Short mmCIF file of C-alpha atoms and ligand atoms in Angstrom, two decimals:
data_model
loop_
_atom_site.label_atom_id
_atom_site.label_comp_id
_atom_site.label_asym_id
_atom_site.label_seq_id
_atom_site.Cartn_x
_atom_site.Cartn_y
_atom_site.Cartn_z
CA UNK A 1 -0.04 -0.06 0.07
CA UNK A 2 1.09 3.44 -1.00
CA UNK A 3 2.16 6.05 1.64
CA UNK A 4 0.59 8.85 0.05
CA UNK A 5 -2.26 10.40 1.49
CA UNK A 6 -4.65 12.30 -0.83
CA UNK A 7 -5.69 15.69 0.74
CA UNK A 8 -9.44 16.25 0.13
CA UNK A 9 -10.01 19.87 0.92
CA UNK A 10 -13.89 20.77 2.07
CA UNK A 11 -13.17 24.63 3.22
CA UNK A 12 -15.34 25.61 0.12
CA UNK A 13 -18.05 23.09 1.26
CA UNK A 14 -18.24 21.76 4.98
CA UNK A 15 -16.00 24.82 6.28
CA UNK A 16 -18.49 27.23 4.26
CA UNK A 17 -21.25 25.69 6.32
CA UNK A 18 -20.30 27.16 9.52
CA UNK A 19 -22.16 29.97 10.63
CA UNK A 20 -20.99 33.20 9.54
CA UNK A 21 -18.49 31.79 7.34
CA UNK A 22 -20.06 32.18 3.96
CA UNK A 23 -18.12 33.33 1.04
CA UNK A 24 -19.23 34.93 -2.17
CA UNK A 25 -18.31 33.74 -5.86
CA UNK A 26 -15.32 35.99 -6.05
CA UNK A 27 -13.93 34.71 -2.67
CA UNK A 28 -14.53 31.23 -3.32
CA UNK A 29 -12.42 31.58 -6.39
CA UNK A 30 -9.82 33.28 -4.53
CA UNK A 31 -9.79 30.55 -1.95
CA UNK A 32 -10.05 27.67 -4.84
CA UNK A 33 -6.92 29.14 -6.69
CA UNK A 34 -4.85 29.23 -3.39
CA UNK A 35 -5.95 25.48 -2.66
CA UNK A 36 -5.10 24.39 -6.08
CA UNK A 37 -1.64 26.13 -5.88
CA UNK A 38 -0.67 24.48 -2.54
CA UNK A 39 -1.19 21.09 -3.97
CA UNK A 40 -4.55 19.85 -2.59
CA UNK A 41 -5.66 16.77 -4.51
CA UNK A 42 -9.45 17.38 -4.38
CA UNK A 43 -11.27 20.71 -3.65
CA UNK A 44 -14.70 19.85 -2.65
CA UNK A 45 -16.20 23.12 -4.18
CA UNK A 46 -19.92 23.07 -2.72
CA UNK A 47 -23.22 21.62 -2.76
CA UNK A 48 -24.64 22.41 -6.11
CA UNK A 49 -28.58 21.39 -5.06
CA UNK A 50 -28.44 23.57 -2.17
CA UNK A 51 -28.79 26.98 -3.95
CA UNK A 52 -28.39 28.60 -7.35
CA UNK A 53 -25.09 30.46 -5.71
CA UNK A 54 -23.72 27.18 -4.90
CA UNK A 55 -24.17 25.65 -7.94
CA UNK A 56 -22.81 28.85 -9.96
CA UNK A 57 -19.54 28.80 -7.51
CA UNK A 58 -19.04 24.98 -8.17
CA UNK A 59 -19.25 25.57 -11.93
CA UNK A 60 -16.83 28.54 -12.01
CA UNK A 61 -14.12 26.79 -9.68
CA UNK A 62 -14.60 24.05 -12.11
CA UNK A 63 -13.54 26.18 -14.97
CA UNK A 64 -10.84 27.81 -13.10
CA UNK A 65 -8.91 24.84 -11.31
CA UNK A 66 -5.93 23.75 -13.24
CA UNK A 67 -4.47 20.64 -11.24
CA UNK A 68 -6.92 19.44 -8.45
CA UNK A 69 -9.80 17.35 -8.88
CA UNK A 70 -13.05 19.15 -8.31
CA UNK A 71 -15.75 17.49 -6.43
CA UNK A 72 -19.61 18.46 -5.64
CA UNK A 73 -21.43 17.16 -2.92
CA UNK A 74 -24.93 15.54 -3.30
CA UNK A 75 -27.42 13.41 -1.50
CA UNK A 76 -28.29 10.00 -2.79
CA UNK A 77 -30.97 11.58 -5.06
CA UNK A 78 -31.10 11.75 -8.95
CA UNK A 79 -31.75 15.50 -8.92
CA UNK A 80 -28.94 16.19 -6.54
CA UNK A 81 -26.53 14.30 -8.62
CA UNK A 82 -27.68 15.94 -11.81
CA UNK A 83 -27.03 19.20 -10.36
CA UNK A 84 -23.47 18.11 -9.43
CA UNK A 85 -22.86 16.72 -13.00
CA UNK A 86 -23.67 19.86 -14.52
CA UNK A 87 -21.61 21.93 -12.01
CA UNK A 88 -18.54 20.07 -12.34
CA UNK A 89 -18.66 19.67 -16.30
CA UNK A 90 -15.79 22.07 -17.07
CA UNK A 91 -13.46 20.66 -14.70
CA UNK A 92 -10.36 18.90 -16.09
CA UNK A 93 -10.68 16.07 -13.25
CA UNK A 94 -14.03 16.03 -11.57
CA UNK A 95 -15.77 13.67 -8.77
CA UNK A 96 -19.32 13.25 -7.64
CA UNK A 97 -19.61 13.08 -3.88
CA UNK A 98 -22.83 11.31 -2.60
CA UNK A 99 -23.82 10.52 0.77
CA UNK A 100 -26.42 9.06 2.98
CA UNK A 101 -26.84 8.29 6.23
CA UNK A 102 -26.11 4.68 8.06
CA UNK A 103 -26.59 5.33 11.69
CA UNK A 104 -29.82 3.57 13.29
CA UNK A 105 -30.63 7.35 14.96
CA UNK A 106 -30.33 9.25 11.40
CA UNK A 107 -31.99 6.37 9.54
CA UNK A 108 -34.96 6.27 11.72
CA UNK A 109 -35.23 10.27 12.67
CA UNK A 110 -33.73 11.90 10.07
CA UNK A 111 -34.22 9.84 6.74
CA UNK A 112 -37.37 7.75 8.18
CA UNK A 113 -36.25 5.15 5.83
CA UNK A 114 -35.94 1.42 6.54
CA UNK A 115 -32.12 0.13 6.38
CA UNK A 116 -32.87 -1.99 3.41
CA UNK A 117 -34.16 1.14 1.41
CA UNK A 118 -30.93 2.86 2.32
CA UNK A 119 -28.80 -0.04 0.82
CA UNK A 120 -31.02 0.25 -2.20
CA UNK A 121 -30.63 4.08 -2.38
CA UNK A 122 -26.59 3.79 -2.13
CA UNK A 123 -26.78 1.24 -5.13
CA UNK A 124 -29.03 3.20 -7.20
CA UNK A 125 -27.33 6.68 -6.37
CA UNK A 126 -23.62 5.26 -6.83
CA UNK A 127 -24.44 3.39 -9.99
CA UNK A 128 -26.22 6.42 -11.50
CA UNK A 129 -23.30 8.76 -10.60
CA UNK A 130 -20.99 6.33 -12.22
CA UNK A 131 -22.70 6.64 -15.44
CA UNK A 132 -21.93 10.23 -15.42
CA UNK A 133 -18.66 10.47 -13.96
CA UNK A 134 -15.45 8.11 -13.45
CA UNK A 135 -14.90 9.08 -9.89
CA UNK A 136 -17.68 8.50 -7.50
CA UNK A 137 -17.16 8.91 -3.78
CA UNK A 138 -19.65 7.48 -1.41
CA UNK A 139 -20.03 8.67 2.27
CA UNK A 140 -21.66 6.83 5.13
CA UNK A 141 -22.89 9.89 7.10
CA UNK A 142 -22.72 9.17 10.80
CA UNK A 143 -20.56 5.97 10.26
CA UNK A 144 -19.03 6.11 13.69
CA UNK A 145 -22.33 5.59 15.26
CA UNK A 146 -23.54 3.01 12.79
CA UNK A 147 -23.87 -0.72 13.51
CA UNK A 148 -20.66 -2.31 12.18
CA UNK A 149 -22.59 -5.15 10.03
CA UNK A 150 -24.82 -2.59 8.43
CA UNK A 151 -22.02 -0.13 7.75
CA UNK A 152 -19.82 -3.24 6.10
CA UNK A 153 -22.76 -4.01 3.88
CA UNK A 154 -23.27 -0.31 2.91
CA UNK A 155 -19.63 0.08 1.91
CA UNK A 156 -19.57 -3.17 0.07
CA UNK A 157 -22.78 -2.03 -1.77
CA UNK A 158 -20.98 1.28 -2.62
CA UNK A 159 -17.98 -0.39 -4.01
CA UNK A 160 -20.03 -2.87 -6.13
CA UNK A 161 -21.81 0.01 -7.65
CA UNK A 162 -18.61 1.81 -8.69
CA UNK A 163 -17.63 3.70 -5.84
CA UNK A 164 -13.81 4.40 -5.78
CA UNK A 165 -13.61 6.34 -2.61
CA UNK A 166 -15.59 5.38 0.57
CA UNK A 167 -15.45 7.93 3.17
CA UNK A 168 -16.15 7.05 6.93
CA UNK A 169 -17.45 10.39 8.65
CA UNK A 170 -17.26 11.09 12.27
CA UNK A 171 -20.26 13.39 11.55
CA UNK A 172 -20.81 14.46 15.14
CA UNK A 173 -17.06 14.55 16.34
CA UNK A 174 -17.99 11.32 18.66
CA UNK A 175 -15.17 9.01 18.28
CA UNK A 176 -11.77 8.75 19.82
CA UNK A 177 -8.48 7.83 18.00
CA UNK A 178 -8.37 3.99 18.94
CA UNK A 179 -12.01 3.25 18.42
CA UNK A 180 -11.64 5.34 15.03
CA UNK A 181 -8.37 3.66 13.86
CA UNK A 182 -10.11 0.19 15.11
CA UNK A 183 -13.22 0.82 12.78
CA UNK A 184 -11.18 1.42 9.89
CA UNK A 185 -9.32 -1.75 10.47
CA UNK A 186 -12.51 -3.50 10.86
CA UNK A 187 -13.76 -2.42 7.56
CA UNK A 188 -10.40 -3.48 5.73
CA UNK A 189 -10.90 -7.06 7.35
CA UNK A 190 -14.43 -7.68 6.56
CA UNK A 191 -15.48 -5.82 3.60
CA UNK A 192 -14.82 -8.17 0.71
CA UNK A 193 -14.17 -5.71 -1.83
CA UNK A 194 -12.46 -3.09 -0.09
CA UNK A 195 -9.23 -3.31 -2.00
CA UNK A 196 -10.91 -1.87 -4.85
CA UNK A 197 -11.26 1.68 -3.12
CA UNK A 198 -9.74 4.21 -1.23
CA UNK A 199 -10.85 4.87 2.44
CA UNK A 200 -11.33 8.17 3.41
CA UNK A 201 -11.46 9.94 6.86
CA UNK A 202 -13.92 12.94 7.52
CA UNK A 203 -13.69 13.88 11.32
CA UNK A 204 -15.57 16.70 12.93
CA UNK A 205 -13.78 18.41 15.99
CA UNK A 206 -16.61 18.38 18.67
CA UNK A 207 -14.39 16.88 21.28
CA UNK A 208 -10.97 18.39 19.78
CA UNK A 209 -9.96 15.00 18.58
CA UNK A 210 -10.67 15.58 14.67
CA UNK A 211 -7.02 15.63 13.93
CA UNK A 212 -6.11 12.74 15.96
CA UNK A 213 -8.85 10.69 14.76
CA UNK A 214 -7.98 11.24 11.06
CA UNK A 215 -4.39 10.37 11.76
CA UNK A 216 -5.58 7.20 13.42
CA UNK A 217 -7.62 6.46 10.32
CA UNK A 218 -4.68 6.63 8.20
CA UNK A 219 -2.34 4.76 10.53
CA UNK A 220 -5.12 2.06 10.23
CA UNK A 221 -5.32 2.04 6.22
CA UNK A 222 -7.14 5.18 5.25
CA UNK A 223 -5.42 6.90 2.18
CA UNK A 224 -7.61 10.14 2.05
CA UNK A 225 -8.20 12.83 4.72
CA UNK A 226 -11.00 15.10 4.48
CA UNK A 227 -10.04 18.52 6.18
CA UNK A 228 -10.32 22.24 5.90
CA UNK A 229 -7.91 25.25 6.32
CA UNK A 230 -7.72 26.50 9.88
CA UNK A 231 -10.20 23.69 10.51
CA UNK A 232 -13.09 25.75 9.93
CA UNK A 233 -16.49 23.59 9.49
CA UNK A 234 -19.75 22.66 11.07
CA UNK A 235 -20.13 23.36 14.87
CA UNK A 236 -16.58 22.99 16.22
CA UNK A 237 -15.14 22.50 12.71
CA UNK A 238 -13.45 20.04 10.79
CA UNK A 239 -9.83 18.34 10.87
CA UNK A 240 -7.60 21.13 10.39
CA UNK A 241 -5.39 20.71 7.02
CA UNK A 242 -2.28 22.39 8.45
CA UNK A 243 -2.14 20.26 11.67
CA UNK A 244 -2.36 17.13 9.39
CA UNK A 245 0.34 18.14 7.09
CA UNK A 246 2.72 19.38 9.76
CA UNK A 247 2.14 16.15 11.93
CA UNK A 248 3.19 13.86 8.77
CA UNK A 249 6.08 16.02 8.36
CA UNK A 250 7.43 16.51 11.66
CA UNK A 251 6.77 12.90 12.96
CA UNK A 252 7.94 11.21 9.50
CA UNK A 253 9.65 8.76 12.08
CA UNK A 254 6.40 6.99 13.21
CA UNK A 255 4.06 8.54 10.75
CA UNK A 256 5.70 7.70 7.39
CA UNK A 257 3.10 9.27 5.25
CA UNK A 258 3.24 12.08 2.68
CA UNK A 259 1.02 14.54 1.11
CA UNK A 260 1.32 16.82 -1.90
CA UNK A 261 0.79 19.98 0.10
CA UNK A 262 3.39 22.70 -0.25
CA UNK A 263 3.80 23.57 3.38
CA UNK A 264 5.18 26.89 2.65
CA UNK A 265 1.74 27.97 1.83
CA UNK A 266 0.04 27.01 4.81
CA UNK A 267 0.20 30.25 6.34
CA UNK A 268 -0.40 32.33 3.00
CA UNK A 269 -3.78 30.01 2.86
CA UNK A 270 -4.71 30.61 6.41
CA UNK A 271 -4.29 34.33 6.35
CA UNK A 272 -6.23 34.56 2.91
CA UNK A 273 -9.26 32.68 4.67
CA UNK A 274 -9.18 34.93 7.47
CA UNK A 275 -9.14 38.03 5.28
CA UNK A 276 -12.04 36.57 3.23
CA UNK A 277 -14.41 35.35 6.22
CA UNK A 278 -13.44 37.87 8.89
CA UNK A 279 -12.72 35.69 11.77
CA UNK A 280 -9.26 35.37 13.03
CA UNK A 281 -7.81 32.16 14.51
CA UNK A 282 -7.22 31.84 18.26
CA UNK A 283 -3.90 33.15 19.10
CA UNK A 284 -2.80 29.73 20.50
CA UNK A 285 -3.93 27.68 17.31
CA UNK A 286 -1.41 25.22 16.27
CA UNK A 287 0.76 26.21 13.16
CA UNK A 288 -1.08 29.24 12.21
CA UNK A 289 -1.75 31.07 15.50
CA UNK A 290 -0.21 34.42 16.20
CA UNK A 291 1.69 32.77 19.30
CA UNK A 292 2.32 29.19 17.68
CA UNK A 293 5.96 30.59 17.21
CA UNK A 294 6.31 33.42 19.90
CA UNK A 295 7.96 32.92 22.98
CA UNK A 296 7.90 35.27 25.95
CA UNK A 297 9.30 33.28 29.01
CA UNK A 298 13.15 34.18 30.00
CA UNK A 299 14.23 30.31 30.04
CA UNK A 300 12.48 29.63 26.59
CA UNK A 301 13.92 32.70 24.88
CA UNK A 302 17.10 31.78 26.56
CA UNK A 303 16.95 28.25 24.82
CA UNK A 304 15.70 29.82 21.42
CA UNK A 305 18.83 32.10 21.21
CA UNK A 306 21.20 29.09 21.98
CA UNK A 307 19.43 26.78 19.42
CA UNK A 308 15.74 26.94 18.30
CA UNK A 309 15.25 23.46 18.17
CA UNK A 310 15.05 23.64 21.97
CA UNK A 311 11.67 24.85 21.95
CA UNK A 312 10.32 24.64 18.18
CA UNK A 313 9.81 21.21 16.41
CA UNK A 314 9.29 22.99 13.14
CA UNK A 315 10.63 26.10 11.70
CA UNK A 316 8.13 28.94 11.02
CA UNK A 317 9.64 29.53 7.72
CA UNK A 318 8.71 25.90 6.64
CA UNK A 319 5.09 26.82 7.07
CA UNK A 320 5.40 30.20 5.29
CA UNK A 321 5.81 32.45 8.17
CA UNK A 322 8.35 34.92 9.33
CA UNK A 323 10.86 33.88 11.66
CA UNK A 324 10.20 33.07 15.52
CA UNK A 325 9.32 36.16 17.44
CA UNK A 326 10.87 36.59 20.90
CA UNK A 327 8.24 38.77 22.76
CA UNK A 328 9.68 40.88 25.08
CA UNK A 329 7.35 40.86 28.29
CA UNK A 330 7.45 40.43 32.03
CA UNK A 331 8.41 36.89 31.87
CA UNK A 332 11.49 37.64 29.53
CA UNK A 333 15.01 37.24 30.63
CA UNK A 334 18.27 39.26 30.13
CA UNK A 335 19.54 37.39 27.22
CA UNK A 336 16.61 37.88 24.98
CA UNK A 337 16.66 41.60 26.18
CA UNK A 338 20.30 42.04 25.38
CA UNK A 339 19.74 40.35 21.87
CA UNK A 340 16.92 42.71 21.16
CA UNK A 341 18.85 45.80 22.14
CA UNK A 342 21.66 44.99 20.06
CA UNK A 343 19.23 44.41 17.12
CA UNK A 344 17.91 47.97 17.75
CA UNK A 345 21.52 49.63 17.67
CA UNK A 346 22.27 49.56 21.27
CA UNK A 347 25.62 48.86 22.37
CA UNK A 348 25.46 48.61 26.40
CA UNK A 349 28.12 47.52 28.91
CA UNK A 350 27.16 45.21 31.55
CA UNK A 351 26.07 47.99 34.07
CA UNK A 352 24.08 49.89 31.53
CA UNK A 353 22.35 46.67 30.59
CA UNK A 354 21.39 45.68 33.93
CA UNK A 355 19.78 49.10 34.76
CA UNK A 356 18.18 49.19 31.29
CA UNK A 357 16.78 45.58 32.23
CA UNK A 358 15.29 46.90 35.66
CA UNK A 359 13.66 49.75 33.72
CA UNK A 360 12.36 47.30 31.36
CA UNK A 361 10.99 45.03 33.90
CA UNK A 362 9.39 47.78 35.74
CA UNK A 363 7.50 48.92 32.64
CA UNK A 364 6.53 45.32 31.34
CA UNK A 365 4.98 44.66 34.75
CA UNK A 366 2.64 47.44 34.11
CA UNK A 367 1.81 47.12 30.20
CA UNK A 368 0.49 44.06 28.30
CA UNK A 369 2.22 44.93 25.19
CA UNK A 370 6.13 46.06 24.88
CA UNK A 371 6.81 47.29 21.13
CA UNK A 372 10.39 47.92 19.74
CA UNK A 373 9.59 51.57 19.79
CA UNK A 374 8.84 51.24 23.74
CA UNK A 375 12.14 49.43 24.10
CA UNK A 376 14.02 52.32 22.45
CA UNK A 377 12.51 54.57 24.83
CA UNK A 378 13.14 52.36 28.09
CA UNK A 379 16.81 52.04 26.69
CA UNK A 380 17.45 55.43 26.02
CA UNK A 381 15.70 56.61 29.25
CA UNK A 382 18.99 56.61 31.55
CA UNK A 383 17.50 58.52 34.29
CA UNK A 384 14.21 56.34 34.88
CA UNK A 385 11.40 55.79 32.88
CA UNK A 386 9.77 58.61 31.60
CA UNK A 387 6.68 59.86 33.87
CA UNK A 388 3.28 59.38 32.08
CA UNK A 389 2.65 62.90 31.45
CA UNK A 390 -1.30 62.47 30.99
CA UNK A 391 -3.53 61.22 33.54
CA UNK A 392 -7.54 60.64 33.20
CA UNK A 393 -9.64 62.72 35.60
CA UNK A 394 -13.13 62.67 34.09
CA UNK A 395 -15.32 62.79 31.26
CA UNK A 396 -18.95 63.53 30.40
CA UNK A 397 -20.45 62.79 27.22
CA UNK A 398 -23.81 63.81 25.30
CA UNK A 399 -24.69 60.87 22.94
CA UNK A 400 -27.70 59.52 21.18
CA UNK A 401 -29.54 59.83 17.77
CA UNK A 402 -29.73 63.64 18.07
CA UNK A 403 -26.03 64.71 17.12
CA UNK A 404 -23.74 66.37 17.25
CA UNK A 405 -22.24 64.33 20.17
CA UNK A 406 -20.22 66.30 22.63
CA UNK A 407 -17.56 65.42 25.13
CA UNK A 408 -16.21 67.28 28.11
CA UNK A 409 -12.85 65.74 29.08
CA UNK A 410 -10.70 66.50 32.25
CA UNK A 411 -7.09 65.54 32.19
CA UNK A 412 -4.13 66.06 34.32
CA UNK A 413 -1.29 67.03 32.23
CA UNK A 414 2.13 67.50 33.94
CA UNK A 415 0.58 67.54 37.16
CA UNK A 416 -2.09 70.24 36.10
CA UNK A 417 -5.79 69.65 35.58
CA UNK A 418 -6.96 71.04 32.52
CA UNK A 419 -10.41 70.70 30.82
CA UNK A 420 -11.80 70.82 27.17
CA UNK A 421 -15.23 70.51 25.22
CA UNK A 422 -15.38 69.19 21.74
CA UNK A 423 -17.96 67.96 19.38
CA UNK A 424 -17.76 65.21 16.90
CA UNK A 425 -19.33 62.60 14.86
CA UNK A 426 -20.06 60.26 17.62
CA UNK A 427 -19.10 60.46 21.25
CA UNK A 428 -15.66 58.71 20.69
CA UNK A 429 -14.91 61.13 17.91
CA UNK A 430 -15.80 64.18 20.14
CA UNK A 431 -13.58 62.63 22.97
CA UNK A 432 -10.51 62.35 20.63
CA UNK A 433 -11.07 65.96 19.56
CA UNK A 434 -11.02 67.06 23.10
CA UNK A 435 -7.70 65.32 23.49
CA UNK A 436 -6.14 67.07 20.46
CA UNK A 437 -7.62 70.40 22.20
CA UNK A 438 -5.92 69.57 25.47
CA UNK A 439 -2.40 68.01 24.09
CA UNK A 440 -1.39 69.23 20.92
CA UNK A 441 -0.05 66.21 18.36
CA UNK A 442 -1.37 67.51 15.26
CA UNK A 443 0.88 65.22 13.12
CA UNK A 444 -0.42 62.25 14.88
CA UNK A 445 -2.97 60.08 13.08
CA UNK A 446 -5.19 57.38 14.55
CA UNK A 447 -4.18 54.46 12.64
CA UNK A 448 -6.35 51.86 14.16
CA UNK A 449 -9.12 51.61 16.84
CA UNK A 450 -10.55 48.31 17.90
CA UNK A 451 -13.19 47.72 20.54
CA UNK A 452 -14.16 44.39 21.80
CA UNK A 453 -16.37 43.14 24.84
CA UNK A 454 -14.28 41.11 27.37
CA UNK A 455 -17.12 39.32 28.80
CA UNK A 456 -20.68 38.63 27.47
CA UNK A 457 -23.90 40.58 28.71
CA UNK A 458 -24.85 44.18 28.57
CA UNK A 459 -22.84 45.20 31.66
CA UNK A 460 -19.61 43.52 29.98
CA UNK A 461 -16.41 45.37 30.23
CA UNK A 462 -15.09 46.94 26.93
CA UNK A 463 -11.30 46.66 25.82
CA UNK A 464 -10.24 49.44 23.27
CA UNK A 465 -7.05 48.82 21.39
CA UNK A 466 -5.56 51.97 19.54
CA UNK A 467 -2.59 53.07 17.66
CA UNK A 468 -1.37 56.45 17.03
CA UNK A 469 1.37 57.02 14.14
CA UNK A 470 3.58 59.93 14.09
CA UNK A 471 6.76 60.70 12.00
CA UNK A 472 6.86 56.73 10.93
CA UNK A 473 6.70 55.33 14.33
CA UNK A 474 3.37 53.28 15.96
CA UNK A 475 2.21 53.70 19.24
CA UNK A 476 -0.30 51.38 20.88
CA UNK A 477 -2.40 51.89 23.69
CA UNK A 478 -4.89 49.85 25.66
CA UNK A 479 -7.86 50.74 27.80
CA UNK A 480 -10.32 48.93 29.70
CA UNK A 481 -13.48 50.06 31.30
CA UNK A 482 -17.31 49.22 32.01
CA UNK A 483 -17.99 52.26 29.73
CA UNK A 484 -16.68 51.76 26.19
CA UNK A 485 -16.11 55.59 25.68
CA UNK A 486 -14.08 56.02 29.01
CA UNK A 487 -12.32 52.66 27.68
CA UNK A 488 -11.35 54.46 24.46
CA UNK A 489 -10.17 57.50 26.03
CA UNK A 490 -8.02 55.47 28.55
CA UNK A 491 -6.52 53.48 25.24
CA UNK A 492 -5.86 56.86 23.78
CA UNK A 493 -4.05 58.55 26.69
CA UNK A 494 -2.03 55.11 26.87
CA UNK A 495 -0.85 55.67 23.23
CA UNK A 496 -0.35 59.42 23.49
CA UNK A 497 1.94 58.68 26.84
CA UNK A 498 4.09 56.51 24.58
CA UNK A 499 4.04 58.85 21.80
CA UNK A 500 5.29 61.70 24.08
CA UNK A 501 7.93 59.82 25.62
CA UNK A 502 8.93 58.66 22.09
CA UNK A 503 9.14 61.95 20.56
CA UNK A 504 12.31 62.97 22.58
CA UNK A 505 14.16 59.86 21.78
CA UNK A 506 12.81 58.18 18.35
CA UNK A 507 14.37 59.56 15.07
CA UNK A 508 11.93 60.96 12.63
CA UNK A 509 11.32 58.17 9.83
CA UNK A 510 9.83 58.98 6.57
CA UNK A 511 6.56 56.88 6.11
CA UNK A 512 6.85 54.22 3.38
O1 LIG B 601 -19.87 15.39 8.23
C1 LIG B 601 -20.18 14.54 7.36
O2 LIG B 601 -20.80 13.54 7.40
C2 LIG B 601 -20.46 15.26 6.31
C3 LIG B 601 -20.57 14.30 5.01
C4 LIG B 601 -21.69 15.03 3.92
C5 LIG B 601 -19.43 13.82 4.22
O3 LIG B 601 -19.92 16.52 5.95
ZN1 LIG B 602 -18.62 17.01 7.65
#
């Protein structure tokens, strides 16, 4: 048996089925181009019978894709199969993917059809699909909760009717690796014609086991994995393509399987998907999360500086990311601090370094983020950290649908209390205008403003992140408060204090 595992990507079908992740035609075409270019073997482009839009996108994806096989999903019904046949007609390589449930629960409550009738429907649909397309895949929906004897008969029927690929979905993400591996093994031992088909996995992530289950399936003899970029998909998602590909690469010693995926395209594909859908991946997501190659603790940073393999099992470059990130924060050590300062152009002796390190620790204790510009200010402030020149005192706003909105802001600036009033297009705009009256910073622009709720409910605390940019430098600020307008002002003050500290130290950079 070959060790090649086919990657069947269903980002555009199962992935798109997750709430809020729908993509328009243009976005699907962009994503399909990326998937084709990264070496995906089969792209499941949609479910043509589901809607006119789905039909259209499968058709257009079929016209565009150059290398991969294009698949369309359909129920075991002639009209659904016809829709796929027409939608994939322009593709160079095509596959009809038909499915029906085989678990007692689904047959009784969802299909309301007797098991014997399900077997007939499998035979009818697969042989009908084979009359129109050489490549037919059959999926036994809810296979992991199906009776084994019945599942064996369903798979045998599908292969006899002409299915070249038989998919064993863990539709509800219920199985565990040992059990799923045993299920694949059982099918290989008991289905008499199993050698005529490729076994496929399709695992959902409801218990966080989709990747582990898929890999157990391959170890037991499956040779196709159905997965999605960033693991998106129904409910908790599908098996994540990047995790599967990198598991095989990183643990080839015990999992000697290969895929045709160009791993350096993993990060670009992940980014494209987040841009298209507007959903970022969680920071600690394996392979593609913002923190997947970031190190803050001193011990880890020290190890990384000596030899990256101390704390990294793959290189960020191998998955198309920039180099590892040694994030300087309150857990960082002297070695990483010294290394960073050298890259920023400082040449300190031990005494200067120790003093700067103390200032840095003091600063990092109070701030969530320490940027390179903050480090330059810290390193340059040999007489102690710059004082926070501006402090929040009070704020009153007039807000609502009858504009203009007004703000009355009181700040303490260099120890002196000052007040200003301003109008704006909304209360936040009014506050930021009042800020500009109180502290002149005409060249600075607000280059980012983000607001998020830290908890749920109408009494949630709001966190605001902002960025001010001046003379080629960016200064971020964070503010948290039960009142989102006050949180906005606190974030602005945080950024403005950093800007004022940076102004005396940082060179003017031309914006590029
Ligand atoms: O999860 C599932 O069972 C599916 C099938 C349609 C393959 O998505
Ligand atoms: Zn699914």
